[in-house]
Coordinates of C-alpha atoms and ligand atoms in Angstrom, one line a residue:
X1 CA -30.1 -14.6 11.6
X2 CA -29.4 -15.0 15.3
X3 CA -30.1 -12.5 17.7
X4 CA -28.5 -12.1 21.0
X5 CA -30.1 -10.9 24.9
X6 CA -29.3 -10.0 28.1
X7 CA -31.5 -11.4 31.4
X8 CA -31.6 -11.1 34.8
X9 CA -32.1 -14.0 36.6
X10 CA -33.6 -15.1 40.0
X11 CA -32.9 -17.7 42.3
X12 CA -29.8 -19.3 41.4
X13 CA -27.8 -19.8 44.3
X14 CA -25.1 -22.5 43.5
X15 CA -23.0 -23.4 41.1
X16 CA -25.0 -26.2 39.5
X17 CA -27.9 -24.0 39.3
X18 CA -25.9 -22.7 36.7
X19 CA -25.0 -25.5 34.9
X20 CA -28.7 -26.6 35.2
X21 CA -30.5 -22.9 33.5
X22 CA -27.5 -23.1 30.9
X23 CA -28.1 -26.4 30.0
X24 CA -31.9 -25.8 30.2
X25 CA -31.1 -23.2 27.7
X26 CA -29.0 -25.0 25.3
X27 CA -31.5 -27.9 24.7
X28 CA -34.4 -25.2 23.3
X29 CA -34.6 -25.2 20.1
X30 CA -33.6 -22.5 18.1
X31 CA -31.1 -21.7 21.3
X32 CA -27.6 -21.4 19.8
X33 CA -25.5 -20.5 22.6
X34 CA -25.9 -19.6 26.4
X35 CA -23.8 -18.5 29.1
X36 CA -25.5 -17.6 32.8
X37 CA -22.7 -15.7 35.2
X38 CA -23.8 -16.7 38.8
X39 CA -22.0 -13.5 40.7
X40 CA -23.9 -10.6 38.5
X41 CA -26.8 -12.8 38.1
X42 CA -26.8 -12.0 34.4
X43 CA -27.1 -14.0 31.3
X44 CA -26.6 -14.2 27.9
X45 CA -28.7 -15.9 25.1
X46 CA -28.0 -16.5 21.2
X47 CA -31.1 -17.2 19.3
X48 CA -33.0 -17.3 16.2
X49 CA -35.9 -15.7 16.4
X50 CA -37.5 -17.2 13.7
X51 CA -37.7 -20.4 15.8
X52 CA -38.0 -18.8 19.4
X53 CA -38.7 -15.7 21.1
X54 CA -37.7 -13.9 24.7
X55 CA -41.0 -15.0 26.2
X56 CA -40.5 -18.6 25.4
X57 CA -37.3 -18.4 26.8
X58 CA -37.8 -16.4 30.0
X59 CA -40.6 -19.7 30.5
X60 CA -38.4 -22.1 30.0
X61 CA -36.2 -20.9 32.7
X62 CA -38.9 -20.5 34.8
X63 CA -40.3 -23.5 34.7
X64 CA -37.2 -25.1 36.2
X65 CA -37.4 -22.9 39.3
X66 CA -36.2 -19.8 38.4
X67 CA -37.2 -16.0 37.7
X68 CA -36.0 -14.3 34.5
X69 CA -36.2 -10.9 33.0
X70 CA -34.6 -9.6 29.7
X71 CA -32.9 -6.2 30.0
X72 CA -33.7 -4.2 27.5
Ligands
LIG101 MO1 -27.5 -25.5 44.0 MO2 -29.5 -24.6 42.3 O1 -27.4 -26.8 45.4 O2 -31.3 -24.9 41.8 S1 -28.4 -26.5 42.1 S2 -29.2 -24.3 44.6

């Protein structure tokens, strides 16, 4: 089962800092899909929790530089 959540995220000020958290994204296991939209600063993550959860994702991005926060 795949679940699916919205983040805010901090820091990304260029293009390729989009292409970087996305890909970032993509290569976690248990990440099925990602898409990061750098004008509203939001993103949006497919996942199966069974494999990885919001806080392991919201570190991943974070250690690359940049701040996230899920919405909820
Ligand atoms: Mo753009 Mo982002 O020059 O970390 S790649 S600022």
């Amino acid at each position: 089962k795949t679940l699916s959540g919205q983040f805010r995220i901090g820091g990304m000020t260029c293009a390729a800092c989009v292409n970087s958290v996305e890909g970032i994204l993509r290569k976690l296991p248990g990440v099925e899909g990602a898409v990061v939209a750098l004008a509203t600063s939001l993103g949006e993550v497919k996942y199966d929790p069974s494999v990885i959860n919001k806080d392991e994702i919201v570190s991943a991005i974070e250690d690359a530089g940049f701040e996230a926060a899920f919405l909820e």
